[in-house]
mmCIF file of C-alpha atoms in Angstrom:
data_model
loop_
_atom_site.group_PDB
_atom_site.id
_atom_site.type_symbol
_atom_site.label_atom_id
_atom_site.label_comp_id
_atom_site.label_asym_id
_atom_site.label_seq_id
_atom_site.Cartn_x
_atom_site.Cartn_y
_atom_site.Cartn_z
ATOM 1 C CA MET A 1 71.855 -121.999 167.537
ATOM 2 C CA ARG A 2 74.030 -121.291 164.852
ATOM 3 C CA ILE A 3 71.776 -121.016 162.098
ATOM 4 C CA SER A 4 69.611 -119.163 164.851
ATOM 5 C CA ARG A 5 73.334 -116.647 165.056
ATOM 6 C CA THR A 6 73.554 -116.256 160.892
ATOM 7 C CA LEU A 7 69.848 -115.369 160.403
ATOM 8 C CA LYS A 8 69.292 -113.185 162.567
ATOM 9 C CA THR A 9 73.248 -111.379 162.157
ATOM 10 C CA THR A 10 71.788 -111.470 158.262
ATOM 11 C CA ALA A 11 68.791 -109.827 159.517
ATOM 12 C CA ALA A 12 69.738 -107.020 161.060
ATOM 13 C CA LEU A 13 72.810 -105.953 157.972
ATOM 14 C CA GLY A 14 69.008 -106.063 155.516
ATOM 15 C CA SER A 15 67.843 -103.467 158.421
ATOM 16 C CA THR A 16 70.202 -101.526 158.181
ATOM 17 C CA ALA A 17 70.626 -101.453 154.785
ATOM 18 C CA ALA A 18 66.722 -100.525 153.949
ATOM 19 C CA LEU A 19 67.371 -97.781 157.004
ATOM 20 C CA MET A 20 69.777 -95.936 155.577
ATOM 21 C CA MET A 21 67.971 -96.135 151.584
ATOM 22 C CA LEU A 22 65.373 -94.458 153.794
ATOM 23 C CA GLY A 23 67.307 -91.739 155.783
ATOM 24 C CA LEU A 24 68.256 -90.858 152.230
ATOM 25 C CA GLY A 25 65.152 -90.730 150.149
ATOM 26 C CA ALA A 26 63.248 -88.741 153.006
ATOM 27 C CA ALA A 27 65.926 -85.589 153.016
ATOM 28 C CA SER A 28 65.647 -85.781 149.675
ATOM 29 C CA ALA A 29 61.864 -86.235 149.024
ATOM 30 C CA HIS A 30 60.734 -82.785 148.501
ATOM 31 C CA VAL A 31 61.303 -79.963 145.869
ATOM 32 C CA SER A 32 63.521 -77.556 149.368
ATOM 33 C CA ALA A 33 64.760 -73.957 149.477
ATOM 34 C CA THR A 34 67.700 -73.087 150.427
ATOM 35 C CA PRO A 35 69.001 -69.459 150.761
ATOM 36 C CA THR A 36 73.143 -68.452 151.537
ATOM 37 C CA GLU A 37 70.779 -65.694 153.655
ATOM 38 C CA THR A 38 67.940 -64.968 155.637
ATOM 39 C CA ALA A 39 67.779 -61.485 157.195
ATOM 40 C CA ALA A 40 65.804 -59.060 156.439
ATOM 41 C CA GLY A 41 66.582 -56.447 152.959
ATOM 42 C CA ALA A 42 69.407 -59.014 152.303
ATOM 43 C CA TYR A 43 70.849 -59.933 149.507
ATOM 44 C CA SER A 44 69.987 -64.375 148.767
ATOM 45 C CA LEU A 45 70.991 -67.341 146.401
ATOM 46 C CA VAL A 46 67.860 -69.382 147.084
ATOM 47 C CA THR A 47 69.065 -73.301 144.926
ATOM 48 C CA PHE A 48 66.048 -75.302 144.854
ATOM 49 C CA SER A 49 66.359 -79.227 144.390
ATOM 50 C CA VAL A 50 64.389 -81.358 142.743
ATOM 51 C CA GLY A 51 65.120 -84.545 143.841
ATOM 52 C CA HIS A 52 63.148 -87.545 142.083
ATOM 53 C CA GLY A 53 60.567 -87.386 138.583
ATOM 54 C CA CYS A 54 57.132 -88.317 138.704
ATOM 55 C CA ASP A 55 56.293 -91.806 139.829
ATOM 56 C CA GLY A 56 59.486 -92.691 138.433
ATOM 57 C CA SER A 57 59.191 -89.792 135.265
ATOM 58 C CA PRO A 58 61.393 -88.023 134.052
ATOM 59 C CA THR A 59 61.743 -84.656 134.474
ATOM 60 C CA THR A 60 60.899 -82.326 131.845
ATOM 61 C CA ALA A 61 60.196 -78.265 133.272
ATOM 62 C CA VAL A 62 60.307 -76.422 136.894
ATOM 63 C CA THR A 63 58.327 -73.599 136.966
ATOM 64 C CA ILE A 64 59.382 -72.117 140.372
ATOM 65 C CA SER A 65 56.065 -68.809 141.442
ATOM 66 C CA LEU A 66 57.253 -65.659 143.621
ATOM 67 C CA PRO A 67 55.928 -65.019 146.248
ATOM 68 C CA GLU A 68 53.711 -62.065 146.377
ATOM 69 C CA GLU A 69 56.370 -59.931 148.411
ATOM 70 C CA LEU A 70 59.047 -60.056 145.826
ATOM 71 C CA ASN A 71 58.917 -58.188 142.521
ATOM 72 C CA ASP A 72 61.509 -59.802 140.952
ATOM 73 C CA ALA A 73 64.245 -62.753 140.735
ATOM 74 C CA THR A 74 67.210 -64.195 138.763
ATOM 75 C CA PRO A 75 67.654 -66.605 137.835
ATOM 76 C CA THR A 76 71.190 -68.554 137.315
ATOM 77 C CA VAL A 77 72.315 -70.060 134.576
ATOM 78 C CA ASN A 78 72.081 -73.728 134.402
ATOM 79 C CA PRO A 79 73.677 -75.140 131.356
ATOM 80 C CA ASN A 80 71.150 -78.487 130.856
ATOM 81 C CA TRP A 81 67.900 -76.024 131.088
ATOM 82 C CA THR A 82 66.685 -73.494 128.538
ATOM 83 C CA ILE A 83 65.345 -70.484 130.935
ATOM 84 C CA SER A 84 61.883 -67.834 131.255
ATOM 85 C CA LYS A 85 60.285 -65.659 132.759
ATOM 86 C CA SER A 86 56.031 -64.969 133.136
ATOM 87 C CA VAL A 87 55.884 -61.178 134.268
ATOM 88 C CA GLU A 88 52.466 -59.700 134.473
ATOM 89 C CA LYS A 89 50.914 -56.095 135.548
ATOM 90 C CA LEU A 90 50.419 -54.545 138.234
ATOM 91 C CA ASP A 91 47.319 -53.165 139.528
ATOM 92 C CA THR A 92 48.554 -50.378 141.620
ATOM 93 C CA PRO A 93 52.356 -49.904 140.329
ATOM 94 C CA ILE A 94 54.988 -50.262 144.186
ATOM 95 C CA THR A 95 57.268 -46.802 144.457
ATOM 96 C CA LEU A 96 60.869 -48.830 145.798
ATOM 97 C CA ALA A 97 63.131 -47.586 148.476
ATOM 98 C CA ASN A 98 65.184 -46.517 145.795
ATOM 99 C CA GLY A 99 62.247 -43.782 145.006
ATOM 100 C CA SER A 100 61.635 -45.772 141.519
ATOM 101 C CA LYS A 101 58.042 -47.146 140.523
ATOM 102 C CA VAL A 102 57.400 -50.451 139.460
ATOM 103 C CA SER A 103 54.725 -51.521 137.221
ATOM 104 C CA GLU A 104 54.871 -55.119 136.576
ATOM 105 C CA ARG A 105 56.373 -57.862 139.136
ATOM 106 C CA THR A 106 58.488 -61.789 137.738
ATOM 107 C CA ALA A 107 55.026 -64.374 138.616
ATOM 108 C CA SER A 108 57.114 -67.131 137.637
ATOM 109 C CA ILE A 109 60.860 -68.580 136.535
ATOM 110 C CA THR A 110 60.516 -72.440 134.680
ATOM 111 C CA TYR A 111 63.462 -74.261 134.370
ATOM 112 C CA THR A 112 62.529 -76.196 131.048
ATOM 113 C CA ALA A 113 65.153 -79.123 130.430
ATOM 114 C CA LYS A 114 67.030 -79.851 126.869
ATOM 115 C CA THR A 115 67.175 -83.518 127.830
ATOM 116 C CA PRO A 116 65.047 -84.670 130.980
ATOM 117 C CA LEU A 117 66.589 -85.365 133.988
ATOM 118 C CA GLU A 118 66.169 -89.018 134.788
ATOM 119 C CA ASP A 119 63.634 -89.620 137.695
ATOM 120 C CA HIS A 120 67.011 -91.006 140.099
ATOM 121 C CA GLN A 121 69.133 -88.375 139.242
ATOM 122 C CA ARG A 122 69.111 -84.918 141.469
ATOM 123 C CA ASP A 123 69.320 -81.120 140.211
ATOM 124 C CA THR A 124 69.592 -78.386 141.678
ATOM 125 C CA PHE A 125 68.105 -74.364 140.409
ATOM 126 C CA THR A 126 69.523 -70.397 141.982
ATOM 127 C CA LEU A 127 67.700 -67.605 141.957
ATOM 128 C CA SER A 128 69.207 -64.698 142.912
ATOM 129 C CA LEU A 129 67.354 -61.756 144.549
ATOM 130 C CA GLN A 130 66.664 -59.431 147.208
ATOM 131 C CA LEU A 131 64.520 -59.949 150.505
ATOM 132 C CA PRO A 132 61.556 -58.045 151.970
ATOM 133 C CA GLU A 133 62.893 -55.697 154.994
ATOM 134 C CA THR A 134 59.665 -57.593 157.759
ATOM 135 C CA ALA A 135 61.283 -60.330 159.981
ATOM 136 C CA GLY A 136 59.276 -63.318 160.322
ATOM 137 C CA THR A 137 57.570 -63.093 157.448
ATOM 138 C CA THR A 138 57.857 -66.767 155.965
ATOM 139 C CA LEU A 139 57.714 -66.655 152.074
ATOM 140 C CA HIS A 140 56.813 -69.689 150.229
ATOM 141 C CA PHE A 141 57.161 -70.374 146.341
ATOM 142 C CA PRO A 142 54.941 -73.033 144.655
ATOM 143 C CA THR A 143 56.888 -75.009 142.703
ATOM 144 C CA LEU A 144 55.434 -77.285 139.902
ATOM 145 C CA GLN A 145 57.316 -79.606 138.551
ATOM 146 C CA THR A 146 56.379 -81.366 134.888
ATOM 147 C CA CYS A 147 57.138 -84.633 133.811
ATOM 148 C CA GLU A 148 56.675 -86.528 130.772
ATOM 149 C CA THR A 149 54.590 -88.292 132.856
ATOM 150 C CA GLY A 150 52.647 -86.162 135.240
ATOM 151 C CA GLN A 151 53.866 -83.877 137.180
ATOM 152 C CA THR A 152 53.505 -82.642 140.680
ATOM 153 C CA ASP A 153 52.876 -79.281 142.261
ATOM 154 C CA TRP A 154 54.558 -78.792 144.978
ATOM 155 C CA LYS A 155 51.907 -76.076 146.526
ATOM 156 C CA GLU A 156 50.871 -76.742 149.775
ATOM 157 C CA ILE A 157 51.118 -74.524 153.142
ATOM 158 C CA PRO A 158 50.587 -76.317 155.916
ATOM 159 C CA ALA A 159 48.651 -74.770 159.000
ATOM 160 C CA ALA A 160 50.159 -72.400 161.502
ATOM 161 C CA GLY A 161 52.043 -74.404 163.780
ATOM 162 C CA ALA A 162 52.381 -77.712 161.482
ATOM 163 C CA ASP A 163 55.295 -79.808 160.742
ATOM 164 C CA HIS A 164 56.931 -78.767 157.211
ATOM 165 C CA ASP A 165 55.678 -82.425 156.640
ATOM 166 C CA SER A 166 52.675 -82.168 157.114
ATOM 167 C CA VAL A 167 51.421 -81.622 154.235
ATOM 168 C CA LYS A 168 51.804 -84.092 150.722
ATOM 169 C CA ALA A 169 53.095 -81.479 147.985
ATOM 170 C CA PRO A 170 54.323 -78.936 150.718
ATOM 171 C CA ALA A 171 55.222 -75.466 148.661
ATOM 172 C CA PRO A 172 59.543 -75.056 148.758
ATOM 173 C CA GLU A 173 59.783 -71.548 152.147
ATOM 174 C CA LEU A 174 62.403 -69.888 153.865
ATOM 175 C CA THR A 175 61.341 -67.612 157.104
ATOM 176 C CA ILE A 176 62.846 -64.065 156.957
ATOM 177 C CA THR A 177 64.833 -63.051 159.875
ATOM 178 C CA ALA A 178 65.984 -59.930 161.388
ATOM 179 C CA ALA A 179 68.123 -57.509 159.485
ATOM 180 C CA VAL A 180 72.200 -57.923 160.118
ATOM 181 C CA ALA A 181 75.194 -54.828 159.641
ATOM 182 C CA GLU A 182 76.923 -54.993 157.102
ATOM 183 C CA ASP A 183 80.725 -55.192 157.553
ATOM 184 C CA ALA A 184 83.112 -53.298 156.358
ATOM 185 C CA HIS A 185 83.495 -54.834 153.176
ATOM 186 C CA GLY A 186 79.874 -54.840 152.556
ATOM 187 C CA ALA A 187 77.639 -57.348 153.140
ATOM 188 C CA HIS A 188 76.925 -58.324 149.042
ATOM 189 C CA GLY A 189 80.535 -59.175 147.800
ATOM 190 C CA SER A 190 80.822 -62.079 145.269
ATOM 191 C CA ALA A 191 83.257 -63.454 147.462
ATOM 192 C CA ASP A 192 80.890 -63.711 150.944
ATOM 193 C CA VAL A 193 77.748 -64.802 148.628
ATOM 194 C CA ALA A 194 80.467 -67.424 147.232
ATOM 195 C CA ALA A 195 81.722 -68.712 151.150
ATOM 196 C CA SER A 196 77.721 -68.393 152.487
ATOM 197 C CA THR A 197 76.941 -70.469 149.728
ATOM 198 C CA ASP A 198 79.401 -73.696 150.527
ATOM 199 C CA THR A 199 78.812 -73.654 153.734
ATOM 200 C CA ASN A 200 74.999 -73.755 153.377
ATOM 201 C CA ASP A 201 74.313 -76.658 151.374
ATOM 202 C CA ALA A 202 77.387 -77.915 153.424
ATOM 203 C CA GLY A 203 74.787 -77.504 156.648
ATOM 204 C CA ALA A 204 71.845 -78.616 154.556
ATOM 205 C CA SER A 205 73.517 -82.253 153.554
ATOM 206 C CA TRP A 206 75.516 -83.203 157.207
ATOM 207 C CA PRO A 207 72.302 -84.486 158.643
ATOM 208 C CA ALA A 208 72.165 -87.070 155.136
ATOM 209 C CA TRP A 209 75.689 -87.317 155.475
ATOM 210 C CA ILE A 210 75.723 -88.874 158.840
ATOM 211 C CA GLY A 211 73.001 -91.033 158.982
ATOM 212 C CA LEU A 212 75.101 -92.510 155.986
ATOM 213 C CA ALA A 213 78.555 -92.689 157.752
ATOM 214 C CA ALA A 214 76.558 -94.064 160.873
ATOM 215 C CA GLY A 215 74.622 -96.936 158.783
ATOM 216 C CA LEU A 216 77.736 -97.269 157.051
ATOM 217 C CA ALA A 217 79.216 -98.787 160.900
ATOM 218 C CA GLY A 218 76.630 -100.901 161.063
ATOM 219 C CA LEU A 219 76.957 -102.614 157.622
ATOM 220 C CA VAL A 220 80.626 -103.727 158.913
ATOM 221 C CA LEU A 221 80.558 -104.252 162.800
ATOM 222 C CA GLY A 222 77.548 -106.602 161.223
ATOM 223 C CA GLY A 223 79.394 -107.874 158.594
ATOM 224 C CA LEU A 224 82.133 -108.854 161.186
ATOM 225 C CA ALA A 225 79.385 -110.732 163.239
ATOM 226 C CA PHE A 226 78.694 -112.626 160.204
ATOM 227 C CA TRP A 227 82.274 -113.531 159.121
ATOM 228 C CA ARG A 228 82.368 -114.746 162.700
ATOM 229 C CA THR A 229 79.426 -116.521 162.640
ATOM 230 C CA THR A 230 80.570 -118.557 159.475
ATOM 231 C CA ARG A 231 84.177 -119.571 161.000
ATOM 232 C CA LYS A 232 82.404 -121.400 164.238
ATOM 233 C CA ALA A 233 79.993 -122.937 162.037
#
């Protein structure tokens, strides 16, 4: 009986640890896009997160393609990477809201690693951009992750109504929401953007932290049960 209890306790500990690892792995499985703002016409800092390499191979470059709805984006400097832009000519020039005309657009932005990013390490890449004026539009950012061996092309778009995880390599995306009125201090102040970034990052990671806390609690309780069982033996 005591041996059986010991085996059950050990199995519970192993299962809890496995679930913890599975939950944390799932949270960082895809390249994701996290915006500070989603309101139509707003300026937003969109952060792309890369959580692993290509089947164990270190990441050497990340190329983020801009959707056709965007003409440009400003990349944030990352000291571990060099930055380059790919520009394409427009068949028909576009007239912006301020009256100026645009005859070319930024097609993609590439971050190239100064030192390859190891498979078990994570990094982020942030673009500053102005969102289109149409609420309800979903923007997709196909992202090519190049590694020392192989690559992963995060460009698949789920069918209408399907979950983001219904495809193997989904493109990072964000959906534009209804516009909001600016406050008395202005909607695009640097302090507001910084505060919004902190809040958004916290909101994006809280499910993983809750899972981790629950897993740790399970390990503690399982450990106590195992200790009591061995004492009785």
